[in-house]
Coordinates of C-alpha atoms in Angstrom, one line a residue:
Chain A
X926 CA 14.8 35.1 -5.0
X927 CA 18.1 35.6 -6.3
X928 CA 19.4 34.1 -2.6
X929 CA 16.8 31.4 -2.6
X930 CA 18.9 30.2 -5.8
X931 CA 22.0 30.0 -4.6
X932 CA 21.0 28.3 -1.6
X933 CA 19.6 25.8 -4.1
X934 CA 22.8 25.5 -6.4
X935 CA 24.6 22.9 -4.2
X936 CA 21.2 20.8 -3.6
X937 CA 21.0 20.9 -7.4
X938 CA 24.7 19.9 -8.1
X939 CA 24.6 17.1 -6.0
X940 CA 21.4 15.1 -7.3
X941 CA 22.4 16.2 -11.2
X942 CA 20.2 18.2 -13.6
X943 CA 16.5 17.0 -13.6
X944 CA 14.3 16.7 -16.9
X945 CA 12.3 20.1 -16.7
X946 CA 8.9 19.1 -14.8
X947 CA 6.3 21.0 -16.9
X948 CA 4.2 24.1 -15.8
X949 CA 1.6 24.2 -13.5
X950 CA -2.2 22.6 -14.0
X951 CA -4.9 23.2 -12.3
X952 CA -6.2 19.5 -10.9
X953 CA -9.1 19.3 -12.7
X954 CA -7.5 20.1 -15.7
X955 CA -5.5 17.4 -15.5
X956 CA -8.4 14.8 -14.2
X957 CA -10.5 16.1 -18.0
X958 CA -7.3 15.3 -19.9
X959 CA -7.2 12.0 -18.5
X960 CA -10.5 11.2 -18.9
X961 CA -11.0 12.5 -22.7
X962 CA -7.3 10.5 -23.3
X963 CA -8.5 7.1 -21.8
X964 CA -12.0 6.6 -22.3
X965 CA -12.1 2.8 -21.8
X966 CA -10.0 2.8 -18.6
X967 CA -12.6 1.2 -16.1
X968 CA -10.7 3.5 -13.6
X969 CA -10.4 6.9 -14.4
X970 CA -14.5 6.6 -15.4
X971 CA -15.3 4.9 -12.2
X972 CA -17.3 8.1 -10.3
X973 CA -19.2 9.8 -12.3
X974 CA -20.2 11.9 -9.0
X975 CA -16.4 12.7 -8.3
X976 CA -15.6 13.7 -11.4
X977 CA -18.2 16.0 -11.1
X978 CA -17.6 17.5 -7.8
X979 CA -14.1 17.5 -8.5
X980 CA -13.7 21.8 -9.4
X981 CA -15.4 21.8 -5.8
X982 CA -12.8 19.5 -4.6
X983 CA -12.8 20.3 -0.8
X984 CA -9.3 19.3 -0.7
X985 CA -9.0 23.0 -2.0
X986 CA -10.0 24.4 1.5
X987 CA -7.2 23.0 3.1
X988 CA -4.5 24.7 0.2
X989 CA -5.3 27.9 2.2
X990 CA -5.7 26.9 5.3
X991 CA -1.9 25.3 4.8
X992 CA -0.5 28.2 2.9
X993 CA -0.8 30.1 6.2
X994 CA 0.6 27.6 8.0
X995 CA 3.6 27.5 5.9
X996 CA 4.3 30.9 6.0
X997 CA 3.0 31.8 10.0
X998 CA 5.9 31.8 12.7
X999 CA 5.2 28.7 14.4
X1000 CA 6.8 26.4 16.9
X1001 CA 9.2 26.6 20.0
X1002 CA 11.5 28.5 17.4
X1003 CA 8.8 30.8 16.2
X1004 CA 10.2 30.2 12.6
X1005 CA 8.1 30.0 9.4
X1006 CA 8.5 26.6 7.0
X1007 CA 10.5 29.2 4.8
X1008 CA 13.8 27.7 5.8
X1009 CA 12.5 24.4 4.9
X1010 CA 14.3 23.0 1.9
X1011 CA 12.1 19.7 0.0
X1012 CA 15.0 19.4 -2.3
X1013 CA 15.1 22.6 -4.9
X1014 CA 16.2 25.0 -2.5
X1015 CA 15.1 26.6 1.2
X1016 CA 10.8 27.5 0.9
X1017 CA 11.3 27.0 -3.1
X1018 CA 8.2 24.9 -3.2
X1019 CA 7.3 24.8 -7.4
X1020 CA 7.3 20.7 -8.2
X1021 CA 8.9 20.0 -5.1
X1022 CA 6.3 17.5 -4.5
X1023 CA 6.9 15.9 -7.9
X1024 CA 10.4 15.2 -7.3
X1025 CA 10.0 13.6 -4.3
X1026 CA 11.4 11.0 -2.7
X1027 CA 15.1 12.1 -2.8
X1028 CA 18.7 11.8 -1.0
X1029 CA 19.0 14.7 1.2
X1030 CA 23.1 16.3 2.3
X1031 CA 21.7 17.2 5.3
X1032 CA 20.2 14.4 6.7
X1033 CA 22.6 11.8 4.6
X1034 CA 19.1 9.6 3.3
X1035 CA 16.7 9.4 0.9
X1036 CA 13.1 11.3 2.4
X1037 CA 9.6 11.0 1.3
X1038 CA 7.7 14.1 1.3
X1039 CA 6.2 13.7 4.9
X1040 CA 9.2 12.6 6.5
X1041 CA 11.0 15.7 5.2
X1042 CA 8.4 17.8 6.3
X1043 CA 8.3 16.6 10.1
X1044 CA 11.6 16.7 9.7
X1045 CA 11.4 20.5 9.2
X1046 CA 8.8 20.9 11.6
X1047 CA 11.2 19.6 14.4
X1048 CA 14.4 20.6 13.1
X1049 CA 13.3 24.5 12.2
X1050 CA 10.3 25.1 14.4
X1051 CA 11.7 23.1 17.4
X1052 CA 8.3 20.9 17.6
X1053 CA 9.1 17.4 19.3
X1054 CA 7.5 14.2 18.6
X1055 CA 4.2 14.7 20.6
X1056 CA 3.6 17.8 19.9
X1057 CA 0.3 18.0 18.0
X1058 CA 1.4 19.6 15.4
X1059 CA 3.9 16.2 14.0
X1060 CA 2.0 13.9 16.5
X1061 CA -1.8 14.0 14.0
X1062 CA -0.6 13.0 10.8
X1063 CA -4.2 11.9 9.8
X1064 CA -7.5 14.2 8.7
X1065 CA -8.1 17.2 7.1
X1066 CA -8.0 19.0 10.9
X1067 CA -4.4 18.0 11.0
X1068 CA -1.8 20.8 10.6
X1069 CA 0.4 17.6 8.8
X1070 CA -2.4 17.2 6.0
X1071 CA -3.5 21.3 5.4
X1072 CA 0.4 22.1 4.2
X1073 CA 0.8 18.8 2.7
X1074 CA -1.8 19.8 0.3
X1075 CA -0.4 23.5 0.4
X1076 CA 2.7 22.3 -1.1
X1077 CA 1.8 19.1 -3.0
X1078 CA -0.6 21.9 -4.9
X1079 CA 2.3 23.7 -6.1
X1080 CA 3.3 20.8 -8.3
X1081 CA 0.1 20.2 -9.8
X1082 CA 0.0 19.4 -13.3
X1083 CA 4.0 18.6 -13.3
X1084 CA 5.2 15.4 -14.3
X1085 CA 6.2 12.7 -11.6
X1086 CA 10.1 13.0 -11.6
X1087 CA 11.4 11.5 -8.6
X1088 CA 15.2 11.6 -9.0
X1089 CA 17.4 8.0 -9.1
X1090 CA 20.6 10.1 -9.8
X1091 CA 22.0 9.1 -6.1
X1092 CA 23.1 5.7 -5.7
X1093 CA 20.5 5.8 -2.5
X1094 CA 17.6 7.0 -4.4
X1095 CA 18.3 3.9 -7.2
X1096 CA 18.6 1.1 -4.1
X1097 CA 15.4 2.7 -2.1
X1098 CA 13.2 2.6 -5.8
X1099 CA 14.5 -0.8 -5.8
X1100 CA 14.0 -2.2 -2.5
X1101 CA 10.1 -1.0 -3.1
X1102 CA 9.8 -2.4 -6.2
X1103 CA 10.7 -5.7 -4.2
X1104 CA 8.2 -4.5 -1.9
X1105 CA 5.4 -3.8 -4.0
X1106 CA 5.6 -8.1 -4.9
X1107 CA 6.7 -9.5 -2.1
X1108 CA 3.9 -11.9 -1.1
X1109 CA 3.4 -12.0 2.5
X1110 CA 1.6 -11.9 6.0
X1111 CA -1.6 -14.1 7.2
X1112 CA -3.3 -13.6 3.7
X1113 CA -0.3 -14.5 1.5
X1114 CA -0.6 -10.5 -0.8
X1115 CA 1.5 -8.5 -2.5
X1116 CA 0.6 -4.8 -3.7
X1117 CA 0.2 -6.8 -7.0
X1118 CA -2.4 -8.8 -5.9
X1119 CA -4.8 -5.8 -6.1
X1120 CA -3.0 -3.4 -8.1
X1121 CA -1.1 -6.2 -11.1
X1122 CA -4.2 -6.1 -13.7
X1123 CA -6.4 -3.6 -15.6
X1124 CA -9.9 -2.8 -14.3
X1125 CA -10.6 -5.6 -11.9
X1126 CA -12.1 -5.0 -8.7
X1127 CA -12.5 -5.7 -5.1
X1128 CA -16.4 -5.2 -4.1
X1129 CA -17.7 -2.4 -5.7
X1130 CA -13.9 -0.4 -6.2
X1131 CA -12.3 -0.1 -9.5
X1132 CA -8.4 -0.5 -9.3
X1133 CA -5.6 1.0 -10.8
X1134 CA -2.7 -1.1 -12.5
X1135 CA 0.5 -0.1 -11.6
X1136 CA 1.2 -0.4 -15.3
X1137 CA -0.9 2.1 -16.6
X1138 CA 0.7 5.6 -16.7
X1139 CA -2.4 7.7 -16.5
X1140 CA -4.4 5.3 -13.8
X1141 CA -0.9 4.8 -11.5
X1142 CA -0.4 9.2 -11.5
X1143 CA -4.0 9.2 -10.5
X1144 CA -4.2 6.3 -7.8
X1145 CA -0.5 8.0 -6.4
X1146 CA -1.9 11.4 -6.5
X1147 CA -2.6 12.2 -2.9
X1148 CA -3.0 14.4 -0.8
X1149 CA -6.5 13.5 -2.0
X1150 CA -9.8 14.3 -0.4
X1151 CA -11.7 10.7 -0.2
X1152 CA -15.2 10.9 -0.7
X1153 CA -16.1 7.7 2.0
X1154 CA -14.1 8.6 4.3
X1155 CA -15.3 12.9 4.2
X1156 CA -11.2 13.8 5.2
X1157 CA -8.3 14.7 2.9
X1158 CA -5.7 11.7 3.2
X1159 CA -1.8 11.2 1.9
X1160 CA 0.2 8.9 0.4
X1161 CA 1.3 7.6 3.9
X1162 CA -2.2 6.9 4.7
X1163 CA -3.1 4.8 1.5
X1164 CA 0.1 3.0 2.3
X1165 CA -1.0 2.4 5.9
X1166 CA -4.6 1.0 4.8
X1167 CA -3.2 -1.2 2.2
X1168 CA -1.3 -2.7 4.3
X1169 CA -4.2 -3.3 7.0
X1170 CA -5.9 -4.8 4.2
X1171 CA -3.2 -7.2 2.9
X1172 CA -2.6 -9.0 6.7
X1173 CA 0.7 -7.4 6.9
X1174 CA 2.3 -6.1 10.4
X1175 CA 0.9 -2.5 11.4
X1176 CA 3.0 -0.1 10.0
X1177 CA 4.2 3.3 11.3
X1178 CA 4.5 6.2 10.2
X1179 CA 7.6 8.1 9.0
X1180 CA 9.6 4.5 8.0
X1181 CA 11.7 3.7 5.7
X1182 CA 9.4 1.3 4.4
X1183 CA 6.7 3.6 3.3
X1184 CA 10.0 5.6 1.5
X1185 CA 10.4 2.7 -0.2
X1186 CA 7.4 1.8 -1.6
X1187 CA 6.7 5.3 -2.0
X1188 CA 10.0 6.1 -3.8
X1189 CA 8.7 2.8 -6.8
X1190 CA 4.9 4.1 -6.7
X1191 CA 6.3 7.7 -7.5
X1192 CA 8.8 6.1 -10.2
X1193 CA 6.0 3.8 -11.8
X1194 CA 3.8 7.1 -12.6
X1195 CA 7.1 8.8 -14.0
X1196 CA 6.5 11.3 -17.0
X1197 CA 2.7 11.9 -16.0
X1198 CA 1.4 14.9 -15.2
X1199 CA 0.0 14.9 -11.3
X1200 CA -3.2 15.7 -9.8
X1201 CA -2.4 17.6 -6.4
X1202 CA -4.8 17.5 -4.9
X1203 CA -6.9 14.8 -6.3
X1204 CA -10.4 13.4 -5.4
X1205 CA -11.3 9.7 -5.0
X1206 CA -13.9 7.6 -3.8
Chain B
X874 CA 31.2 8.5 10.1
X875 CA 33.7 6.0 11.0
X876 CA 31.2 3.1 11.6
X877 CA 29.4 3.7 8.2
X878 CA 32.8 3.2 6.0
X879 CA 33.8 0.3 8.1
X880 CA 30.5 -1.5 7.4
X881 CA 30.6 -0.3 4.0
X882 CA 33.6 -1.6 3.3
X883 CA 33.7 -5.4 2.9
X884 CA 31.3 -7.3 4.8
X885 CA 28.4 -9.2 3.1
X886 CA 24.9 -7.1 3.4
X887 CA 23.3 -9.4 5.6
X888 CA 26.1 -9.2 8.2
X889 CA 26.0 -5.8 8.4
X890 CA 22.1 -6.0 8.6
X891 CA 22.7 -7.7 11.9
X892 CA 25.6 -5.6 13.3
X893 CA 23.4 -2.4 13.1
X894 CA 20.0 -4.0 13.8
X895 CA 18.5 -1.1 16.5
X896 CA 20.8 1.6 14.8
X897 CA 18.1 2.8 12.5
X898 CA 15.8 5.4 13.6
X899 CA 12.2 6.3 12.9
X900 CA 11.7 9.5 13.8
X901 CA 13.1 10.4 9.9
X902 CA 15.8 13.1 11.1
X903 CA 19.2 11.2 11.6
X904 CA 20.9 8.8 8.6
X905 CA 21.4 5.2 9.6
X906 CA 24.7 3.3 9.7
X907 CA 23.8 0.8 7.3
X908 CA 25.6 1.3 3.6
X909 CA 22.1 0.6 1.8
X910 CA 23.8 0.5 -1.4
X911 CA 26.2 -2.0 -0.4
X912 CA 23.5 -4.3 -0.1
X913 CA 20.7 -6.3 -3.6
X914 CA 17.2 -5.0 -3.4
X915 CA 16.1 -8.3 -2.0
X916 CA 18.3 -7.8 0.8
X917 CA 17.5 -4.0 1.1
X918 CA 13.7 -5.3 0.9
X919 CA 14.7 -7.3 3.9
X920 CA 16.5 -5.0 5.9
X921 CA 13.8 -2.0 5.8
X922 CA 11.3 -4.8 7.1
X923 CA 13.0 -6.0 9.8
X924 CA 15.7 -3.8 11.1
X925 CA 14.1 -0.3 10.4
X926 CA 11.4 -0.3 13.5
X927 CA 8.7 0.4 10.2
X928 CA 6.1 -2.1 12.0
X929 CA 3.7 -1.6 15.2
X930 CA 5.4 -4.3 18.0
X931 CA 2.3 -6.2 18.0
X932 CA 0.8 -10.2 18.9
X933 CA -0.8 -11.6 15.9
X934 CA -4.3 -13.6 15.9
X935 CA -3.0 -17.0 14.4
X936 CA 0.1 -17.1 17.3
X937 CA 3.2 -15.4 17.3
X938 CA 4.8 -11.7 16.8
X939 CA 4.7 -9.2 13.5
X940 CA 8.1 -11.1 12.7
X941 CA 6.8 -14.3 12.4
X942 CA 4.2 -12.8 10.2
X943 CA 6.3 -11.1 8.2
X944 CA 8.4 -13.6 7.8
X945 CA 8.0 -15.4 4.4
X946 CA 7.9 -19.0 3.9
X947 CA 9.0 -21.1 0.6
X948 CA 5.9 -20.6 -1.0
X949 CA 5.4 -16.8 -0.4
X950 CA 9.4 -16.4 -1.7
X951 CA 8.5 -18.4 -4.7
X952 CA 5.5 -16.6 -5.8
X953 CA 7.0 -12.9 -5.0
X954 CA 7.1 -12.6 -8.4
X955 CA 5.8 -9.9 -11.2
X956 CA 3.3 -11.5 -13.6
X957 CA 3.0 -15.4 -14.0
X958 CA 5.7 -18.2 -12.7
X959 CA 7.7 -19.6 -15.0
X960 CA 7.0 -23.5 -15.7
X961 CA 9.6 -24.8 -13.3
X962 CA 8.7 -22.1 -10.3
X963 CA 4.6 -23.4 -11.2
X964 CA 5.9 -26.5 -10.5
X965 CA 8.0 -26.5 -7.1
X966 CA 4.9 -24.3 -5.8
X967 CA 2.1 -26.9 -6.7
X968 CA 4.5 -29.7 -5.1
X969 CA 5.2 -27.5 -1.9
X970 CA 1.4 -27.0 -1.6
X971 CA 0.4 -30.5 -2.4
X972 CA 2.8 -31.8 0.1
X973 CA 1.7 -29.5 2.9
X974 CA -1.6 -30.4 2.4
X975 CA -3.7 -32.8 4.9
X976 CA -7.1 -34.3 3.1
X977 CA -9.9 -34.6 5.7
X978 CA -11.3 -38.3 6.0
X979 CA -14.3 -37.3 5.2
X980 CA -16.3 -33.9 3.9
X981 CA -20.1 -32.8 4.1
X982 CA -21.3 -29.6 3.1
X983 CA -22.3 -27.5 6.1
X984 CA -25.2 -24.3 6.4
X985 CA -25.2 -22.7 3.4
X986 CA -26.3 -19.6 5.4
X987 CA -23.2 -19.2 7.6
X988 CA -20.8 -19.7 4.4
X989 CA -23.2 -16.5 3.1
X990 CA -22.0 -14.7 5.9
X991 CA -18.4 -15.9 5.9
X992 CA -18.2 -15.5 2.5
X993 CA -19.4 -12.2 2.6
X994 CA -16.9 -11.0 6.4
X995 CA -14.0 -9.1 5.6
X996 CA -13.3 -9.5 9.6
X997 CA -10.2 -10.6 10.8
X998 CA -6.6 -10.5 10.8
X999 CA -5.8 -7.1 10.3
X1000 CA -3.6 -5.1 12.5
X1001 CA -2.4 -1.9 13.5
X1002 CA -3.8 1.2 13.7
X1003 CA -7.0 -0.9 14.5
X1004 CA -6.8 -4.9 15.3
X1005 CA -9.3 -7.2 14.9
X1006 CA -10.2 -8.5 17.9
X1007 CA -11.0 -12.6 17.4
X1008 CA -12.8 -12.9 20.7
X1009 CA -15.2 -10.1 20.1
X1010 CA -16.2 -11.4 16.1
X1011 CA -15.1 -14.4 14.2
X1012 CA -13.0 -13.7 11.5
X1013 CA -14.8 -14.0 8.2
X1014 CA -13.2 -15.6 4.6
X1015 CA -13.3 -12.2 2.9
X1016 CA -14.6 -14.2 -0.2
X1017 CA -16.6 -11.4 -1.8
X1018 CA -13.4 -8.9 -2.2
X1019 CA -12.2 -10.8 -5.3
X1020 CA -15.1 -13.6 -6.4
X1021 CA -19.0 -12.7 -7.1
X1022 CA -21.2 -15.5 -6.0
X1023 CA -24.3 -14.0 -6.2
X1024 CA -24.5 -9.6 -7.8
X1025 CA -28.3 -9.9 -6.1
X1026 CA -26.6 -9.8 -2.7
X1027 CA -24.0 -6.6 -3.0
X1028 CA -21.4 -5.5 -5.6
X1029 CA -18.8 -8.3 -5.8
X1030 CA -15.2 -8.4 -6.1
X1031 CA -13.4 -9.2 -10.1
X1032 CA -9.8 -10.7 -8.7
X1033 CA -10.6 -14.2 -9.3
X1034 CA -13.3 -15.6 -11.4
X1035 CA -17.3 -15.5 -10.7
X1036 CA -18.2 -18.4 -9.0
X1037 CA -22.3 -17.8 -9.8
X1038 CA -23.8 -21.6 -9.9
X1039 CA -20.7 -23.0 -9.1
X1040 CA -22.2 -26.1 -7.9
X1041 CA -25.3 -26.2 -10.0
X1042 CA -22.7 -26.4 -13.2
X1043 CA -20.9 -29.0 -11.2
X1044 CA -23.2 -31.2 -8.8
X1045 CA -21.9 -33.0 -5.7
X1046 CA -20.4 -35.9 -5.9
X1047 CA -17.0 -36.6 -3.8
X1048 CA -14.4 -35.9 -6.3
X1049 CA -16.1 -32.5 -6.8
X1050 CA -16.0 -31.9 -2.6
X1051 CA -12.5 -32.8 -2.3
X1052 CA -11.8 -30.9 -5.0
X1053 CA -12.8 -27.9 -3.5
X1054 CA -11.8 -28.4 -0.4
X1055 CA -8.3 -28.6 -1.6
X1056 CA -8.6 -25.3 -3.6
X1057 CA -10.2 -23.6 0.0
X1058 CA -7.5 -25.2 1.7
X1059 CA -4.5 -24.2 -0.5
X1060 CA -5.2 -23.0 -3.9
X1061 CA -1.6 -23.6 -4.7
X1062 CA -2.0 -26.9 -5.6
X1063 CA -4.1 -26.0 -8.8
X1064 CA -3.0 -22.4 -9.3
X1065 CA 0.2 -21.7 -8.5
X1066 CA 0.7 -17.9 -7.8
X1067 CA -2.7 -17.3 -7.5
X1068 CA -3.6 -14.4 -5.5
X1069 CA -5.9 -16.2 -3.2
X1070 CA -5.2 -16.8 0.2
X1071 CA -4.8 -20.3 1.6
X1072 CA -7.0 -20.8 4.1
X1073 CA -5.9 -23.9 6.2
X1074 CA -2.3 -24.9 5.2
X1075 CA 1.1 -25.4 6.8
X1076 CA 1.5 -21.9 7.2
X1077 CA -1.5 -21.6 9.3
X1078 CA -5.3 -22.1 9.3
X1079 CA -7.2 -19.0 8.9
X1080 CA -10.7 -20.8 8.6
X1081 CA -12.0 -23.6 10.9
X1082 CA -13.1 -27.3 9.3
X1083 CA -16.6 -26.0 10.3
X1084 CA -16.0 -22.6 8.4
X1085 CA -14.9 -24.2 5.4
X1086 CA -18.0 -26.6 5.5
X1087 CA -20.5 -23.6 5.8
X1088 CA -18.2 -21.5 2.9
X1089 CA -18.3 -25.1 0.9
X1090 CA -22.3 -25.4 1.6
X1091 CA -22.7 -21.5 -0.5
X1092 CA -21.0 -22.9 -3.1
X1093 CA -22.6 -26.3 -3.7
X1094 CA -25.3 -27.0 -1.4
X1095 CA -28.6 -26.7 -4.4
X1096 CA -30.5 -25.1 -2.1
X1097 CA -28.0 -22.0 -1.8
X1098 CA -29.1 -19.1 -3.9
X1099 CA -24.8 -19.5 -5.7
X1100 CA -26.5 -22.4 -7.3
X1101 CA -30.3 -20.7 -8.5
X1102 CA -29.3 -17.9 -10.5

């Protein structure tokens, strides 16, 4: 421990002090709190069924399954994921996930959470682009998704606290606030068009407002297990079938787009607790 | 190193955005050359769209590349706005749309039926991981994401308003047709800002003539179950 700290001194030096993130909930802790806290939000309330099966969340499985993951010697290198550093310190995974996007030394940019973790994956383990491992990024058979939850878990409960101490982190929150209401493609949308007002929906789906603290920490809480779709998806994956929806281009994975955007969603549910890993519908 | 300070230092963001264009990587393990901060978030915005390799390479359904597409025009820089336009920005928007748009000589209501199915199709125009494929299934108006016309049929969307009796509140009569065909057309011209897409304007035309006359039929034709609720 005491080595794992100083490793993490200079990390912590260079992106300043950070507003302490809370202790650790358990998910559906979190998910009661909201609910008792905001009974009229059309959101939160929407599935009765998934609040219900939500201390049976099967998103759980795949904690385990990437907690051995983390920790197995994997990869060309035949290194664990201990080495890998997600911003406060080499394997020091407590509200790492929280505090994510940020400006990494080594890489001289701001990462999201799965771009720093392929990044590790190569870099440490020695995996290359098409190896399986990076190359499925999608499903809860993926290696990608089972540590994502793994780690995401460990900041569960902790307060969104993405840091804008470094003059990248500021310009990246920026540019995806731009993002988030820049009207575009064949259908003329912007994030806003869905996500600008309370409780409105398209078809049968309640949406969250980007406004609303307890709704946004929700609808950015992923890894998530999604009920329709029976797999455990990301942030990088809501991204992706947003923008399907709205007529954008096709976006790829691991851009600094989805930083972007991810670096203002993360922002906009700043101060709220997180449910990792969450359950929607 | 070297290349980072000298583009940092001095030249305008958007000449720097074309020096470097190809330098940024994807694979999320090397820095780029571009000073990001150097640069406003609208330009930053800009740059991670275009110079970043963030989108699939791909032909679009209404002509052209995922640039073109992603390219915005006057309207869609206009409206990229939080919340409501100001009175002045409502104003240059309804102008730009009402100048843009082309009224038909004449307009009668098609099948009712087909604009119950068009209405209801979210089909069409998206791309990516999976792309709609025109040829294979007509693209649809995706009406029922954001309007309810009739909550017998299916759970309805809540962006824009209900439109149940819509023409049985209204009637017919030509003012009322080109009314609506307008709005269809480009909404701009009565709601600036508004969410909803246009569906046959400058920028392109996402729904036939014959699909607007069928989506137009749902919500006027008497006979339609929109208008016998």
């Amino acid at each position: 421990m005491f080595k794992k700290a100083l490793l993490a001194l200079p990390v912590a030096m260079a992106v300043g002090a950070t507003a302490q993130a809370g202790e650790w909930q358990d998910p559906n802790d979190v998910l009661q709190q909201f609910l008792q806290e905001n009974p009229d939000s059309a959101y939160l309330h929407q599935s009765e069924m998934n609040i219900m099966m939500m201390p049976d969340n099967p998103a759980l499985w795949l904690v385990d399954e990437g907690e051995d993951l983390f920790y197995a010697q994997r990869g060309p290198n035949n290194v664990s994921l201990e080495g890998c550093d997600f911003g406060k310190g080499p394997g020091e995974l407590d509200g790492a996930y929280v505090e994510l996007p940020r400006y990494f030394e080594d890489t001289g940019k701001v990462m999201d959470f799965e771009m720093r973790l392929v990044h590790c994956m190569k870099e440490l383990q020695g995996f290359t682009s098409d190896d399986a491992a990076v190359a499925r990024r999608h499903g809860s058979g993926s290696d990608i998704m089972k540590l994502t939850t793994f780690i995401a878990h460990q900041s569960s409960g902790m307060a969104w606290n993405p840091p804008l101490d470094h003059p990248q982190e500021q310009a990246m929150r920026d540019a995806g606030e731009k993002l988030f209401y820049r009207r575009g493609g064949a259908m003329d949308f912007n994030c806003a068009s869905c996500h600008g007002d309370v409780g409105k929906q398209i078809r049968a789906s309640v949406l969250p407002h980007v406004g609303a603290g307890p709704e946004w920490s929700k609808a950015v809480s992923w890894p998530a297990h999604r009920a329709g779709h029976d797999n455990v998806r990301s942030q990088n994956h809501r991204i992706r079938g947003c923008v399907w929806q709205m007529r954008h281009a096709g976006i790829k994975a691991d851009t600094p787009v989805n930083t972007a955007l991810i670096s203002y969603w993360n922002d906009q549910a700043r101060g709220e607790p997180a449910i990792l890993p969450d359950l929607k519908r | 190193m070297f290349k980072k300070n000298a583009v940092a230092a001095g030249m305008a963001a958007f000449a720097s955005v074309a020096l470097t264009a190809g330098c940024a990587v994807a694979d999320g393990s090397k820095g780029s050359d571009v000073d990001i901060t150097a640069m406003s978030a609208d330009e930053l915005a800009e740059h991670l769209i275009f110079e970043t390799d963030s989108f699939r390479d791909q032909e679009m359904q209404e002509g052209g590349d995922w640039r073109d597409r992603m390219t915005q025009d006057d309207l869609q820089k206009a409206c990229s706005l939080k919340g409501d336009p100001d009175g002045e920005t409502a104003g240059q928007v309804v102008a730009m749309a009402r100048a843009s748009y082309e009224a038909p000589e004449s307009i009668e209501l098609g099948d009712w039926r087909k604009g119950a199915e068009l209405a209801d199709s979210g089909y069409g125009y998206r791309q990516g991981h999976r792309t709609d494929d025109h040829s294979q299934r007509e693209a649809g108006g995706n009406c029922y994401n954001c309007h309810v016309f009739d909550p017998r049929v299916s759970d309805q969307g809540t962006v824009g308003p209900s439109l149940q009796n819509y023409g049985a509140n209204r009637g017919t009569s030509e003012a009322v047709l080109r009314y609506v065909h307008e709005v269809i057309s480009n909404p701009h011209q009565y709601f600036p800002c508004t969410q909803m897409p246009r569906f046959n304007s400058d920028r392109h035309q996402l729904l036939s003539d014959e699909q607007i006359s069928h989506i137009m039929a749902y919500l006027l034709d008497p006979e339609s179950p929109v208008n016998n609720q």
